[in-house]
GROMACS .gro file of C-alpha atoms in nm:
model
  398
    1MET     CA    1   2.773  30.906 -17.025
    2GLU     CA    2   2.716  30.533 -16.997
    3GLU     CA    3   2.354  30.433 -16.942
    4THR     CA    4   2.322  30.169 -16.672
    5TRP     CA    5   2.039  29.995 -16.489
    6ARG     CA    6   2.025  29.845 -16.142
    7TRP     CA    7   1.948  29.474 -16.150
    8PHE     CA    8   1.902  29.271 -15.832
    9GLY     CA    9   2.015  28.943 -15.983
   10PRO     CA   10   1.838  28.632 -16.111
   11LYS     CA   11   1.538  28.682 -15.881
   12ASP     CA   12   1.472  29.036 -16.007
   13ALA     CA   13   1.125  29.067 -16.161
   14ILE     CA   14   1.280  29.267 -16.447
   15SER     CA   15   1.480  29.046 -16.683
   16LEU     CA   16   1.806  29.127 -16.856
   17ALA     CA   17   1.628  29.120 -17.193
   18GLU     CA   18   1.380  29.379 -17.066
   19ILE     CA   19   1.665  29.595 -16.941
   20ARG     CA   20   1.814  29.587 -17.289
   21GLN     CA   21   1.483  29.719 -17.424
   22THR     CA   22   1.535  30.035 -17.216
   23GLY     CA   23   1.851  30.111 -17.413
   24ALA     CA   24   2.084  30.067 -17.114
   25ARG     CA   25   2.383  29.842 -17.167
   26GLY     CA   26   2.560  29.865 -16.833
   27ILE     CA   27   2.436  29.647 -16.546
   28VAL     CA   28   2.466  29.763 -16.186
   29THR     CA   29   2.437  29.470 -15.948
   30ALA     CA   30   2.581  29.286 -15.651
   31LEU     CA   31   2.600  28.938 -15.504
   32HIS     CA   32   2.315  28.997 -15.262
   33ASP     CA   33   2.303  28.630 -15.162
   34ILE     CA   34   2.645  28.644 -14.995
   35PRO     CA   35   2.625  28.744 -14.627
   36TYR     CA   36   2.799  29.061 -14.518
   37GLY     CA   37   3.162  29.005 -14.430
   38GLU     CA   38   3.213  28.696 -14.647
   39VAL     CA   39   3.447  28.693 -14.946
   40TRP     CA   40   3.308  28.732 -15.296
   41THR     CA   41   3.494  28.452 -15.469
   42VAL     CA   42   3.620  28.469 -15.825
   43GLU     CA   43   3.389  28.179 -15.908
   44ALA     CA   44   3.080  28.360 -15.776
   45ILE     CA   45   3.172  28.682 -15.955
   46ARG     CA   46   3.236  28.502 -16.283
   47GLU     CA   47   2.905  28.317 -16.253
   48ARG     CA   48   2.714  28.644 -16.221
   49LYS     CA   49   2.917  28.807 -16.498
   50ALA     CA   50   2.855  28.511 -16.729
   51LEU     CA   51   2.482  28.536 -16.663
   52ILE     CA   52   2.486  28.905 -16.762
   53GLU     CA   53   2.684  28.832 -17.079
   54ALA     CA   54   2.512  28.503 -17.167
   55ASP     CA   55   2.322  28.648 -17.464
   56PRO     CA   56   2.577  28.834 -17.682
   57SER     CA   57   2.296  28.995 -17.881
   58LEU     CA   58   2.201  29.202 -17.574
   59GLY     CA   59   2.547  29.356 -17.547
   60LEU     CA   60   2.527  29.387 -17.167
   61ARG     CA   61   2.819  29.417 -16.927
   62TRP     CA   62   2.860  29.433 -16.550
   63ALA     CA   63   2.958  29.799 -16.521
   64VAL     CA   64   2.932  29.880 -16.148
   65VAL     CA   65   2.908  29.687 -15.823
   66GLU     CA   66   2.632  29.824 -15.602
   67SER     CA   67   2.717  29.746 -15.343
   68LEU     CA   68   2.997  29.565 -15.164
   69PRO     CA   69   2.854  29.606 -14.813
   70ILE     CA   70   3.056  29.706 -14.510
   71HIS     CA   71   2.990  29.482 -14.211
   72GLU     CA   72   2.814  29.656 -13.923
   73ARG     CA   73   3.097  29.564 -13.685
   74ILE     CA   74   3.333  29.788 -13.884
   75LYS     CA   75   3.100  30.083 -13.831
   76LEU     CA   76   3.075  29.986 -13.463
   77ASP     CA   77   3.452  29.922 -13.421
   78GLU     CA   78   3.346  29.604 -13.246
   79GLY     CA   79   3.583  29.314 -13.184
   80ASP     CA   80   3.875  29.200 -13.400
   81LEU     CA   81   3.814  29.360 -13.739
   82SER     CA   82   4.117  29.214 -13.916
   83PRO     CA   83   3.925  28.919 -14.068
   84LEU     CA   84   3.655  29.155 -14.198
   85PHE     CA   85   3.908  29.386 -14.360
   86ASP     CA   86   4.090  29.085 -14.506
   87SER     CA   87   3.765  28.960 -14.656
   88TYR     CA   88   3.679  29.301 -14.800
   89ARG     CA   89   4.023  29.335 -14.960
   90ALA     CA   90   3.997  28.982 -15.100
   91SER     CA   91   3.662  29.066 -15.259
   92LEU     CA   92   3.810  29.380 -15.415
   93ARG     CA   93   4.099  29.182 -15.560
   94ASN     CA   94   3.861  28.920 -15.698
   95LEU     CA   95   3.639  29.183 -15.860
   96ALA     CA   96   3.942  29.344 -16.023
   97ALA     CA   97   4.059  29.004 -16.147
   98CYS     CA   98   3.722  28.970 -16.320
   99GLY     CA   99   3.749  29.312 -16.485
  100ILE     CA  100   3.503  29.500 -16.262
  101GLU     CA  101   3.656  29.827 -16.147
  102ILE     CA  102   3.384  30.051 -15.994
  103VAL     CA  103   3.245  29.972 -15.648
  104CYS     CA  104   2.963  30.178 -15.497
  105TYR     CA  105   2.916  30.143 -15.119
  106ASN     CA  106   2.783  30.338 -14.822
  107PHE     CA  107   2.874  30.401 -14.459
  108MET     CA  108   2.525  30.451 -14.315
  109PRO     CA  109   2.488  30.287 -13.973
  110VAL     CA  110   2.206  30.033 -13.923
  111LEU     CA  111   1.985  30.133 -14.221
  112ASP     CA  112   2.045  30.238 -14.578
  113TRP     CA  113   1.782  30.461 -14.738
  114THR     CA  114   1.477  30.535 -14.526
  115ARG     CA  115   1.121  30.615 -14.634
  116THR     CA  116   0.787  30.613 -14.455
  117ASP     CA  117   0.568  30.548 -14.762
  118LEU     CA  118   0.648  30.317 -15.053
  119ALA     CA  119   0.330  30.382 -15.252
  120TRP     CA  120   0.227  30.745 -15.207
  121PRO     CA  121  -0.059  30.810 -15.452
  122LEU     CA  122   0.000  31.035 -15.753
  123PRO     CA  123  -0.254  31.193 -15.988
  124GLY     CA  124  -0.376  30.937 -16.240
  125GLY     CA  125  -0.292  30.635 -16.026
  126GLY     CA  126   0.089  30.634 -16.011
  127ARG     CA  127   0.274  30.579 -15.684
  128ALA     CA  128   0.592  30.727 -15.536
  129LEU     CA  129   0.833  30.688 -15.246
  130ARG     CA  130   0.791  30.948 -14.972
  131PHE     CA  131   0.952  31.045 -14.643
  132SER     CA  132   0.711  31.203 -14.397
  133ALA     CA  133   0.884  31.378 -14.109
  134GLU     CA  134   0.588  31.335 -13.876
  135THR     CA  135   0.540  30.966 -13.956
  136TYR     CA  136   0.910  30.902 -13.903
  137ALA     CA  137   0.889  31.088 -13.571
  138ALA     CA  138   0.587  30.878 -13.472
  139PHE     CA  139   0.785  30.561 -13.535
  140ASP     CA  140   1.088  30.688 -13.344
  141LEU     CA  141   0.896  30.830 -13.048
  142PHE     CA  142   0.598  30.599 -13.001
  143MET     CA  143   0.675  30.269 -13.176
  144LEU     CA  144   1.049  30.238 -13.127
  145LYS     CA  145   1.033  30.447 -12.808
  146ARG     CA  146   1.398  30.532 -12.851
  147ARG     CA  147   1.557  30.658 -12.532
  148GLY     CA  148   1.612  31.033 -12.546
  149ALA     CA  149   1.429  31.076 -12.875
  150GLU     CA  150   1.218  31.365 -12.746
  151ALA     CA  151   1.524  31.589 -12.747
  152ASP     CA  152   1.552  31.555 -13.125
  153TYR     CA  153   1.210  31.702 -13.206
  154ALA     CA  154   1.037  32.037 -13.167
  155PRO     CA  155   0.718  32.033 -12.954
  156ASP     CA  156   0.490  32.082 -13.256
  157MET     CA  157   0.648  31.783 -13.433
  158ILE     CA  158   0.602  31.567 -13.124
  159GLU     CA  159   0.236  31.665 -13.117
  160ARG     CA  160   0.191  31.588 -13.487
  161ALA     CA  161   0.364  31.253 -13.439
  162ARG     CA  162   0.139  31.170 -13.144
  163THR     CA  163  -0.167  31.253 -13.355
  164TRP     CA  164  -0.050  31.017 -13.631
  165PHE     CA  165   0.026  30.738 -13.385
  166ASP     CA  166  -0.303  30.767 -13.199
  167ALA     CA  167  -0.499  30.755 -13.525
  168SER     CA  168  -0.301  30.466 -13.675
  169SER     CA  169  -0.412  30.104 -13.678
  170ASP     CA  170  -0.202  29.799 -13.593
  171SER     CA  171  -0.186  29.725 -13.964
  172GLU     CA  172  -0.059  30.075 -14.046
  173ARG     CA  173   0.208  30.047 -13.778
  174SER     CA  174   0.315  29.707 -13.908
  175THR     CA  175   0.337  29.848 -14.261
  176LEU     CA  176   0.547  30.138 -14.136
  177LEU     CA  177   0.792  29.900 -13.968
  178ALA     CA  178   0.825  29.701 -14.290
  179THR     CA  179   0.870  30.023 -14.486
  180ILE     CA  180   1.151  30.142 -14.259
  181ASN     CA  181   1.323  29.807 -14.318
  182ALA     CA  182   1.276  29.821 -14.696
  183GLY     CA  183   1.595  30.021 -14.753
  184LEU     CA  184   1.803  29.708 -14.703
  185PRO     CA  185   1.762  29.527 -15.036
  186GLY     CA  186   2.047  29.285 -14.982
  187ALA     CA  187   2.088  29.278 -14.606
  188TYR     CA  188   2.020  28.976 -14.392
  189ASP     CA  189   1.915  29.174 -14.084
  190ARG     CA  190   1.556  29.290 -14.045
  191TYR     CA  191   1.448  29.463 -13.727
  192ASP     CA  192   1.140  29.473 -13.509
  193GLU     CA  193   1.110  29.749 -13.248
  194LYS     CA  194   1.318  29.554 -12.994
  195GLY     CA  195   1.575  29.466 -13.257
  196PHE     CA  196   1.606  29.831 -13.356
  197GLN     CA  197   1.668  29.936 -12.998
  198ALA     CA  198   1.922  29.656 -12.950
  199ILE     CA  199   2.134  29.763 -13.247
  200LEU     CA  200   2.102  30.129 -13.145
  201ASP     CA  201   2.227  30.037 -12.798
  202ARG     CA  202   2.542  29.894 -12.955
  203TYR     CA  203   2.606  30.239 -13.103
  204ALA     CA  204   2.578  30.414 -12.764
  205GLY     CA  205   2.839  30.689 -12.740
  206THR     CA  206   2.906  30.694 -13.115
  207THR     CA  207   2.939  31.062 -13.196
  208ARG     CA  208   2.990  31.215 -13.537
  209ASP     CA  209   3.365  31.243 -13.476
  210VAL     CA  210   3.387  30.884 -13.353
  211LEU     CA  211   3.206  30.751 -13.660
  212ARG     CA  212   3.430  30.960 -13.884
  213GLU     CA  213   3.740  30.802 -13.733
  214ARG     CA  214   3.597  30.454 -13.788
  215TYR     CA  215   3.536  30.547 -14.150
  216ARG     CA  216   3.890  30.682 -14.178
  217ARG     CA  217   4.022  30.345 -14.063
  218PHE     CA  218   3.811  30.164 -14.324
  219LEU     CA  219   3.954  30.382 -14.599
  220GLU     CA  220   4.309  30.337 -14.475
  221GLU     CA  221   4.255  29.961 -14.476
  222VAL     CA  222   4.107  29.925 -14.826
  223ILE     CA  223   4.214  30.214 -15.051
  224PRO     CA  224   4.577  30.095 -15.088
  225THR     CA  225   4.441  29.764 -15.219
  226CYS     CA  226   4.215  29.953 -15.461
  227GLU     CA  227   4.515  30.146 -15.591
  228GLU     CA  228   4.706  29.822 -15.630
  229VAL     CA  229   4.441  29.643 -15.837
  230GLY     CA  230   4.274  29.935 -16.017
  231ILE     CA  231   3.944  29.952 -15.828
  232ARG     CA  232   3.764  30.287 -15.793
  233MET     CA  233   3.555  30.309 -15.477
  234CYS     CA  234   3.271  30.561 -15.471
  235VAL     CA  235   3.079  30.632 -15.153
  236HIS     CA  236   2.704  30.683 -15.174
  237PRO     CA  237   2.562  30.977 -14.975
  238ASP     CA  238   2.334  30.930 -14.678
  239ASP     CA  239   1.965  30.894 -14.762
  240PRO     CA  240   1.818  31.108 -14.621
  241PRO     CA  241   2.119  31.330 -14.540
  242ARG     CA  242   2.039  31.384 -14.173
  243PRO     CA  243   2.091  31.201 -13.840
  244MET     CA  244   1.856  30.905 -13.808
  245PHE     CA  245   1.736  30.740 -13.486
  246GLY     CA  246   1.991  30.935 -13.287
  247LEU     CA  247   2.280  30.810 -13.500
  248PRO     CA  248   2.514  31.047 -13.682
  249ARG     CA  249   2.528  31.053 -14.060
  250ILE     CA  250   2.865  31.152 -14.202
  251VAL     CA  251   2.817  31.151 -14.583
  252SER     CA  252   2.552  31.421 -14.608
  253ASN     CA  253   2.704  31.736 -14.759
  254ALA     CA  254   3.007  31.894 -14.925
  255ASP     CA  255   3.201  31.921 -14.598
  256ASP     CA  256   3.153  31.550 -14.536
  257LEU     CA  257   3.273  31.461 -14.884
  258ALA     CA  258   3.577  31.685 -14.838
  259PHE     CA  259   3.663  31.503 -14.515
  260ILE     CA  260   3.619  31.160 -14.675
  261THR     CA  261   3.819  31.229 -14.989
  262GLY     CA  262   4.083  31.403 -14.781
  263CYS     CA  263   4.129  31.112 -14.538
  264VAL     CA  264   4.310  30.907 -14.798
  265PRO     CA  265   4.360  31.131 -15.103
  266SER     CA  266   4.349  30.904 -15.406
  267PRO     CA  267   4.164  30.864 -15.734
  268ALA     CA  268   4.051  30.532 -15.585
  269ASN     CA  269   3.868  30.714 -15.302
  270GLY     CA  270   3.579  30.868 -15.490
  271VAL     CA  271   3.211  30.958 -15.484
  272THR     CA  272   2.880  30.829 -15.614
  273LEU     CA  273   2.698  31.150 -15.702
  274CYS     CA  274   2.340  31.075 -15.594
  275SER     CA  275   2.132  31.378 -15.681
  276GLY     CA  276   1.831  31.256 -15.485
  277SER     CA  277   2.011  31.176 -15.160
  278LEU     CA  278   2.206  31.501 -15.157
  279GLY     CA  279   1.904  31.686 -15.295
  280ALA     CA  280   1.697  31.594 -14.989
  281GLY     CA  281   1.923  31.816 -14.779
  282ALA     CA  282   1.798  32.174 -14.767
  283GLN     CA  283   2.154  32.306 -14.746
  284ASN     CA  284   2.285  32.116 -15.048
  285ASP     CA  285   2.341  32.275 -15.390
  286VAL     CA  286   2.383  31.953 -15.585
  287PRO     CA  287   2.532  32.096 -15.909
  288ALA     CA  288   2.781  32.297 -15.698
  289ILE     CA  289   2.880  31.982 -15.508
  290ALA     CA  290   2.924  31.802 -15.839
  291ARG     CA  291   3.151  32.079 -15.969
  292ARG     CA  292   3.364  32.068 -15.656
  293PHE     CA  293   3.416  31.692 -15.658
  294ALA     CA  294   3.389  31.628 -16.033
  295PRO     CA  295   3.730  31.456 -16.073
  296LEU     CA  296   3.630  31.202 -15.808
  297ILE     CA  297   3.280  31.121 -15.936
  298HIS     CA  298   3.303  30.761 -16.056
  299PHE     CA  299   2.929  30.688 -16.076
  300ALA     CA  300   2.605  30.888 -16.071
  301HIS     CA  301   2.252  30.821 -15.951
  302LEU     CA  302   2.018  31.069 -16.116
  303ARG     CA  303   1.678  31.129 -15.956
  304ASN     CA  304   1.492  31.423 -15.808
  305VAL     CA  305   1.309  31.509 -15.488
  306ALA     CA  306   1.055  31.772 -15.384
  307LYS     CA  307   1.126  31.894 -15.030
  308GLU     CA  308   0.886  32.037 -14.772
  309PRO     CA  309   0.968  32.287 -14.494
  310ASP     CA  310   0.940  32.031 -14.212
  311GLY     CA  311   1.201  31.796 -14.363
  312SER     CA  312   0.957  31.574 -14.551
  313PHE     CA  313   1.025  31.499 -14.917
  314MET     CA  314   0.890  31.292 -15.203
  315GLU     CA  315   1.051  31.135 -15.507
  316ALA     CA  316   0.970  31.372 -15.792
  317ASP     CA  317   0.981  31.328 -16.169
  318HIS     CA  318   1.343  31.311 -16.280
  319LEU     CA  319   1.339  31.655 -16.442
  320ASP     CA  320   1.121  31.824 -16.181
  321GLY     CA  321   1.177  31.863 -15.810
  322ASP     CA  322   1.439  32.077 -15.639
  323VAL     CA  323   1.756  31.964 -15.818
  324ASP     CA  324   1.844  32.148 -16.140
  325MET     CA  325   1.899  31.832 -16.343
  326VAL     CA  326   1.994  32.016 -16.661
  327ASP     CA  327   2.270  32.203 -16.479
  328LEU     CA  328   2.388  31.883 -16.309
  329VAL     CA  329   2.404  31.689 -16.634
  330GLY     CA  330   2.610  31.973 -16.782
  331VAL     CA  331   2.860  31.941 -16.497
  332LEU     CA  332   2.895  31.567 -16.550
  333LEU     CA  333   2.935  31.603 -16.926
  334ALA     CA  334   3.202  31.871 -16.881
  335GLU     CA  335   3.398  31.643 -16.649
  336GLN     CA  336   3.359  31.357 -16.891
  337ARG     CA  337   3.501  31.571 -17.175
  338ARG     CA  338   3.794  31.668 -16.955
  339ARG     CA  339   3.876  31.303 -16.892
  340LYS     CA  340   3.845  31.218 -17.259
  341ASP     CA  341   4.076  31.505 -17.352
  342GLU     CA  342   4.331  31.363 -17.108
  343GLY     CA  343   4.325  31.040 -17.307
  344ARG     CA  344   4.179  30.830 -17.027
  345ALA     CA  345   4.036  30.495 -17.127
  346ASP     CA  346   3.781  30.521 -16.844
  347TRP     CA  347   3.650  30.865 -16.942
  348ARG     CA  348   3.280  30.774 -16.953
  349ILE     CA  349   3.082  30.830 -16.633
  350PRO     CA  350   2.827  30.553 -16.575
  351PHE     CA  351   2.490  30.673 -16.449
  352ARG     CA  352   2.157  30.513 -16.380
  353PRO     CA  353   1.805  30.649 -16.348
  354ASP     CA  354   1.760  30.616 -15.974
  355HIS     CA  355   1.426  30.515 -15.829
  356GLY     CA  356   1.113  30.600 -16.023
  357HIS     CA  357   0.738  30.624 -15.986
  358GLU     CA  358   0.525  30.315 -16.029
  359LEU     CA  359   0.342  30.385 -16.355
  360LEU     CA  360   0.104  30.202 -16.589
  361ASP     CA  361   0.144  29.827 -16.529
  362ASP     CA  362   0.436  29.853 -16.285
  363GLY     CA  363   0.204  29.744 -16.006
  364LYS     CA  364   0.143  29.408 -16.171
  365ARG     CA  365   0.480  29.269 -16.070
  366THR     CA  366   0.673  29.282 -15.748
  367THR     CA  367   0.994  29.481 -15.777
  368HIS     CA  368   1.221  29.627 -15.514
  369PRO     CA  369   1.075  29.951 -15.373
  370GLY     CA  370   1.171  30.243 -15.593
  371TYR     CA  371   1.283  30.021 -15.881
  372PRO     CA  372   0.986  29.970 -16.117
  373ALA     CA  373   1.036  29.915 -16.487
  374VAL     CA  374   0.817  30.180 -16.652
  375GLY     CA  375   0.896  30.454 -16.400
  376ARG     CA  376   1.270  30.414 -16.440
  377LEU     CA  377   1.237  30.384 -16.818
  378ARG     CA  378   1.058  30.720 -16.819
  379GLY     CA  379   1.339  30.869 -16.610
  380LEU     CA  380   1.608  30.724 -16.835
  381ALA     CA  381   1.435  30.857 -17.148
  382GLU     CA  382   1.407  31.205 -16.997
  383LEU     CA  383   1.772  31.203 -16.887
  384ARG     CA  384   1.881  31.075 -17.225
  385GLY     CA  385   1.708  31.371 -17.386
  386VAL     CA  386   1.879  31.620 -17.155
  387ILE     CA  387   2.218  31.460 -17.225
  388ARG     CA  388   2.168  31.466 -17.600
  389ALA     CA  389   2.049  31.826 -17.602
  390THR     CA  390   2.331  31.939 -17.375
  391GLU     CA  391   2.591  31.767 -17.591
  392ARG     CA  392   2.440  31.927 -17.901
  393HIS     CA  393   2.483  32.271 -17.747
  394GLY     CA  394   2.846  32.220 -17.655
  395GLY     CA  395   2.788  32.118 -17.297
  396ARG     CA  396   2.542  32.395 -17.219
  397ALA     CA  397   2.166  32.378 -17.192
  398ALA     CA  398   1.978  32.545 -17.475
   0.00000   0.00000   0.00000
């Protein structure tokens, strides 16, 4: 498996030289400065690629795009979408022309990943990302005041949310709003309570089936171009895998992935296997999902979560939590061997240590939430050990 590392570009607090010290050689990045819907030009792609490869002694390469964002109007089916699809296809062609073949993306409406705490305290002084069901409900019910939200919560959860809200300060509420917005690392839109409600109003009447059909259209528009130029698209699961703010989520479980990959059956229409996103769903057996969709896994995010009965969860150590990481790594290695035996040039599955606890001196520099240096390095080292041990035992854990 190819070790990769997410890098947010020249403004990232973690340098390319430091990434090389982790042992990873593949860079996962995007052109975050380009607004959604605009074309990624060959010149812009080559400039970023040249920056990654500028020091030959590092041996780095741009391995995966994460992500090429889908404009919100496509998810809304709003207005004339032809120019947006044309731009997306042009960007795909330009990436392929520059030798970049794997594109991770998501189809989550309004927000990407959502957490309520970005610095949950750990024993010894570390910090973790956390999703608290009651804090999220407090935001939805009493800060956002979303119309009809009460129907989505049990009475005891409404009471717990009210207790949190009544005890919270203006500063805590402001921090929560910023935290909810933090899952948009490259987006230009940030929302206050009124802005949230305004974008939610634009989704009025968008059911699960309606959103699925909009996604189907997106795939029908772009996958033929991917096949033409050799791009492999891989959808990222919803994070968390549940409806959010009254909006459906349609990439949350095995049935969703079966629908998506069946819409336009093609090796170009694949999956990013995110063990943490899928693992946050109580119904999801992540290794089983990986086995089912193994031929279509083009990229993997490996992290772990510890779930709670009320739907809360916290980012766990990479080898702890609720996902059997040893079993999952075995599935990925078995699929990789199958591809190699077929003689495929692209047999290696790139993966990255996803998220990570803030450890040691991580707090001394500002990184994107969930993407500290030491915490991810620890995760990568642990995963590297599991991979090496599993390979030594013929693809099976000792």
